[in-house]
Tab-separated table of C-alpha atoms and ligand atoms in Angstrom:
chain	number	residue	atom	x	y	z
T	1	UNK	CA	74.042	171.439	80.883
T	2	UNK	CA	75.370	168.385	79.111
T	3	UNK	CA	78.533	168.924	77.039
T	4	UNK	CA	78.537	167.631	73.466
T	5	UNK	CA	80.822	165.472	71.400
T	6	UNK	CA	81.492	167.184	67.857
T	7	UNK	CA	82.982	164.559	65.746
T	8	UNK	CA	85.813	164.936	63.618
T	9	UNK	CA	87.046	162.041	60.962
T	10	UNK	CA	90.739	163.738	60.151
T	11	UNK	CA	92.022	164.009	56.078
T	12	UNK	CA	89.597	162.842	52.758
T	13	UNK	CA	87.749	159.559	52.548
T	14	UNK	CA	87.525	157.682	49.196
T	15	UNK	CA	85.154	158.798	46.230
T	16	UNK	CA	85.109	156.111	43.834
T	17	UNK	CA	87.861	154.466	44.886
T	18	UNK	CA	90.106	157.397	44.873
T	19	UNK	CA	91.990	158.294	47.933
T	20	UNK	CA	91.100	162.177	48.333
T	21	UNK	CA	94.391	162.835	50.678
T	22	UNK	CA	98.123	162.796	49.919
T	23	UNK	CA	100.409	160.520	51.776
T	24	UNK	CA	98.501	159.100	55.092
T	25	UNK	CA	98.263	155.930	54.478
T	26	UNK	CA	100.035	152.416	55.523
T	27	UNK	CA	102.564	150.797	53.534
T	28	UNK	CA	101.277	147.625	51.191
T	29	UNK	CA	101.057	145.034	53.906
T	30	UNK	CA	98.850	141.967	53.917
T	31	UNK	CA	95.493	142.997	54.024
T	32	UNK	CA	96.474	146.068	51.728
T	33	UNK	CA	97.100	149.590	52.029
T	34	UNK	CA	95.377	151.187	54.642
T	35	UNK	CA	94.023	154.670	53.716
T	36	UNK	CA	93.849	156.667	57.072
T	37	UNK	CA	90.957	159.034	56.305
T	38	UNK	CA	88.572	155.668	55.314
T	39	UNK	CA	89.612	153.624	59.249
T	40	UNK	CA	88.928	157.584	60.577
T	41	UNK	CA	85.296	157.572	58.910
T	42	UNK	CA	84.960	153.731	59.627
T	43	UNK	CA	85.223	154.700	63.696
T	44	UNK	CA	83.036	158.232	63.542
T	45	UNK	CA	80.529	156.193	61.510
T	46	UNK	CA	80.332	153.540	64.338
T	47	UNK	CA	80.231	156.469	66.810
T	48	UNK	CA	77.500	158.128	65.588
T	49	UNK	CA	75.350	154.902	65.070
T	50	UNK	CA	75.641	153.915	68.373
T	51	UNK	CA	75.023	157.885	69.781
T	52	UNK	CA	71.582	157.290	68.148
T	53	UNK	CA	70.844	153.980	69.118
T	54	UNK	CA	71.348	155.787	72.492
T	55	UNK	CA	69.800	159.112	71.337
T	56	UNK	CA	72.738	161.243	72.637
T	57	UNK	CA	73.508	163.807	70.412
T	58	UNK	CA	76.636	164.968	68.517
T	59	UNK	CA	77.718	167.637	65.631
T	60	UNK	CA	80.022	165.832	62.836
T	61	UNK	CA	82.087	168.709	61.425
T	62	UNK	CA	83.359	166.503	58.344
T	63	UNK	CA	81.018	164.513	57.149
T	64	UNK	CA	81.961	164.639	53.317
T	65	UNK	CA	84.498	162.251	51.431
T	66	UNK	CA	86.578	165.025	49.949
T	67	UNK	CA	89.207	166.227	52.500
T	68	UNK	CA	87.675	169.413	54.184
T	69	UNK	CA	90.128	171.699	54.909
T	70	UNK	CA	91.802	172.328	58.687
T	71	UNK	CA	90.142	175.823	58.128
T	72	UNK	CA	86.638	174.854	57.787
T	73	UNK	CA	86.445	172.435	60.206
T	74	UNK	CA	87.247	175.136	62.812
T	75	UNK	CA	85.069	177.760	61.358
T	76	UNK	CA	82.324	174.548	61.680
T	77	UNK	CA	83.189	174.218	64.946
T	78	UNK	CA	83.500	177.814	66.184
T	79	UNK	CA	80.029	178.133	64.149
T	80	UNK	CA	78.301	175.636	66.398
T	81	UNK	CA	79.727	177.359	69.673
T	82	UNK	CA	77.901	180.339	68.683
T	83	UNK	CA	74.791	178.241	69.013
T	84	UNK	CA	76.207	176.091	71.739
T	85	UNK	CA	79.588	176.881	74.097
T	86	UNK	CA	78.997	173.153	76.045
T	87	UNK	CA	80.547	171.406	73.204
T	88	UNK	CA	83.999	169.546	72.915
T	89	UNK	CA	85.663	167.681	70.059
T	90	UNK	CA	86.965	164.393	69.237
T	91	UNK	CA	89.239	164.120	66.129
T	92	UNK	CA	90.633	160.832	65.187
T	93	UNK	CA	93.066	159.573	63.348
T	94	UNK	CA	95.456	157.078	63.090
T	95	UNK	CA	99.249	157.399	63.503
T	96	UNK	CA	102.531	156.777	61.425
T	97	UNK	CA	106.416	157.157	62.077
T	98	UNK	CA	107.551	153.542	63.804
T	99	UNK	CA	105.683	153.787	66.718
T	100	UNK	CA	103.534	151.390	68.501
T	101	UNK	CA	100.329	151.934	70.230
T	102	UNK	CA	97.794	154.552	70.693
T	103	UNK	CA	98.145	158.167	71.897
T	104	UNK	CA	95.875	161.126	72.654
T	105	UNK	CA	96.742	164.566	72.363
T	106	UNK	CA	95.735	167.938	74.135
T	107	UNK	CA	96.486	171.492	73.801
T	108	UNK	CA	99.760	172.529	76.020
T	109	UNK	CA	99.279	173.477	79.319
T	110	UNK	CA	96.080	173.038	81.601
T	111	UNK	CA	92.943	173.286	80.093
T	112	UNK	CA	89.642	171.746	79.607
T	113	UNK	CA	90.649	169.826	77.745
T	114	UNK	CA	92.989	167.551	79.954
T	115	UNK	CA	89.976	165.879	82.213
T	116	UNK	CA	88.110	164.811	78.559
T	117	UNK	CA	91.392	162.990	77.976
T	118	UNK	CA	92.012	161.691	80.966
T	119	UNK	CA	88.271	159.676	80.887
T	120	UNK	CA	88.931	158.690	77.868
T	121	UNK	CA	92.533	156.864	77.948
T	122	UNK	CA	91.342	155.459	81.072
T	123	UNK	CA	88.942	153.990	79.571
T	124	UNK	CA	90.695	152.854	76.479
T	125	UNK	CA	93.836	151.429	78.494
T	126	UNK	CA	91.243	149.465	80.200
T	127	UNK	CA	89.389	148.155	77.537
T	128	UNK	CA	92.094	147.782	75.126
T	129	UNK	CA	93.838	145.045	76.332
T	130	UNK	CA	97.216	144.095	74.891
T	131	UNK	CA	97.781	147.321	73.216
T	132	UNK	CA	100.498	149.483	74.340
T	133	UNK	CA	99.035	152.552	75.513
T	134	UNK	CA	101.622	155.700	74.816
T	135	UNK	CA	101.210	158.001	77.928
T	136	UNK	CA	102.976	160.952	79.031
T	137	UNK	CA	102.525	161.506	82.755
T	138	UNK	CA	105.339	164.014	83.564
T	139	UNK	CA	102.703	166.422	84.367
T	140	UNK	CA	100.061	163.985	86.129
T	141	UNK	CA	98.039	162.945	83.272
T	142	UNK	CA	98.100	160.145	80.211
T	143	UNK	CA	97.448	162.692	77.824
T	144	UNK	CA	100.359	163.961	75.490
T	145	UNK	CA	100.457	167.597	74.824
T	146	UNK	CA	101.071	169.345	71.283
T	147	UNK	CA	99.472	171.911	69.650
T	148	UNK	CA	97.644	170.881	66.822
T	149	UNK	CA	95.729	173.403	64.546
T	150	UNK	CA	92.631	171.406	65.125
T	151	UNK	CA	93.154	171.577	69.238
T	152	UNK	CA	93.883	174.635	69.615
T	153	UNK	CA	91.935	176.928	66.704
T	154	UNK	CA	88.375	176.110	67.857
T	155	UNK	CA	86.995	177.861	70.441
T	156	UNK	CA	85.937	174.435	72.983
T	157	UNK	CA	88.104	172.030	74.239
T	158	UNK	CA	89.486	169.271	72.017
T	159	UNK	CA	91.261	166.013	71.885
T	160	UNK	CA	93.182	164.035	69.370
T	161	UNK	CA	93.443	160.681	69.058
T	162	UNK	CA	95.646	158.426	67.693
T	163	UNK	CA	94.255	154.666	67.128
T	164	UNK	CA	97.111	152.899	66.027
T	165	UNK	CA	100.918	153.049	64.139
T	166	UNK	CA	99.533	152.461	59.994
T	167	UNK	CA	102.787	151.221	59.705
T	168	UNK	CA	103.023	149.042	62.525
T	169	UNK	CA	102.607	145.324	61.180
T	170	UNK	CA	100.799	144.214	64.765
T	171	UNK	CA	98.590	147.619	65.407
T	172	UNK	CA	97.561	147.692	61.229
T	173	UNK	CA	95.832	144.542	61.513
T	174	UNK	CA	94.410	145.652	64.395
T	175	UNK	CA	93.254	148.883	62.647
T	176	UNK	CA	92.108	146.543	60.103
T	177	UNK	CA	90.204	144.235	62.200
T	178	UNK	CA	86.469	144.609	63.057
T	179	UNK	CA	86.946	143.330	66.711
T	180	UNK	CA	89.645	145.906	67.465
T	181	UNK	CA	86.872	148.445	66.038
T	182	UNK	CA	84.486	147.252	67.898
T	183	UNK	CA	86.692	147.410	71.605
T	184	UNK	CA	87.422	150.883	70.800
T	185	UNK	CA	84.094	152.721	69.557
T	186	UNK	CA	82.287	150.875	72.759
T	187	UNK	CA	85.014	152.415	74.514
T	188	UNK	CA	85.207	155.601	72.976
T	189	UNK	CA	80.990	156.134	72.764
T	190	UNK	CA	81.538	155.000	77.026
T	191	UNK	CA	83.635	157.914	77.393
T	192	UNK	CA	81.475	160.221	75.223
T	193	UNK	CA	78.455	159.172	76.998
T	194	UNK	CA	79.986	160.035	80.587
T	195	UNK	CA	81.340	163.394	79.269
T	196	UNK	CA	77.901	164.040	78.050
T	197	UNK	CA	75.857	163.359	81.700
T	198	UNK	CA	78.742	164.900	83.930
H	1	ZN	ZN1	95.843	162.014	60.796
């Protein structure tokens, strides 16, 4: 049985140029402000583009612009485990606070979740070079642990992601910059791919 990715772009994209979620957003730096929900969208887009170049499937629980509720994107979810159990999710998002770096995020305690995050922050701190990478190993692993609605609702495992500090002046221009997009959705559709033919 191959376990599949269901894809999850956190808060509301833009519908004609309106920002569909409060807050969640960078500061007005250089290159603008960065709306988090649109860089969330720009990585599941490139995700799922290069899943069907390499005709592995996924489910995308959010695929609208309006911001879809925490609610229905678990009943989604817990919908499609009905239909199929060997499932996982990937939510992304990007971070803000006065951090620096990126961060992934399981339920608490040991669950199936914890080896999905440990393949993919491998992979990331290797293929991100330069960028800090925000581990927690107190209890053996890179992932950090909090209990998010979207982790730990839905029936199958889950794991958060956080790409970047929006209000970080060196990790927003990454965020902003196609190359740094690039690095991580090869990375990200690596660990996807593996996940999938385990
Ligand atoms: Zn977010």
């Amino acid at each position: 049985m191959s376990k599949t990715v269901i894809l999850d772009n956190g808060h509301g994209g833009l519908i004609n140029g309106v920002y569909q979620t409060a807050g969640k957003r960078s500061p007005m730096y250089s290159k603008g402000v960065l709306f988090e929900g649109m860089f969330n969208r720009c990585v599941i887009n490139r995700i799922k583009e290069e899943l069907d170049r390499l005709s592995i499937p996924y489910y995308h629980i959010s695929p609208e612009d309006r911001d879809v509720s925490l609610g229905a994107r678990v009943t989604r979810s817990n919908n499609i485990f009905r239909d199929n159990n060997d499932t996982w999710i990937l939510s992304i998002h990007a971070n803000a606070g006065g951090g620096k770096g990126v961060e992934g995020f399981t339920t608490v305690g040991d669950t199936g979740s914890d080896p999905i995050g440990e393949v993919i922050l491998t992979n990331l701190e290797k293929d991100l070079r330069g960028q800090r990478m925000r581990f927690d190993k107190s209890d053996g692993d890179k992932d950090k642990e909090f209990n998010y609605y979207i982790l730990r609702k839905p029936k199958m495992s889950a794991f958060l992601l956080e790409c970047g500090f929006m209000d970080n002046i060196s990790d927003y221009n990454n965020l902003w910059d196609r190359d740094y997009l690039d690095v991580l959705v090869k990375s990200l559709v690596k660990s996807i791919v593996h996940v999938y033919n385990k």
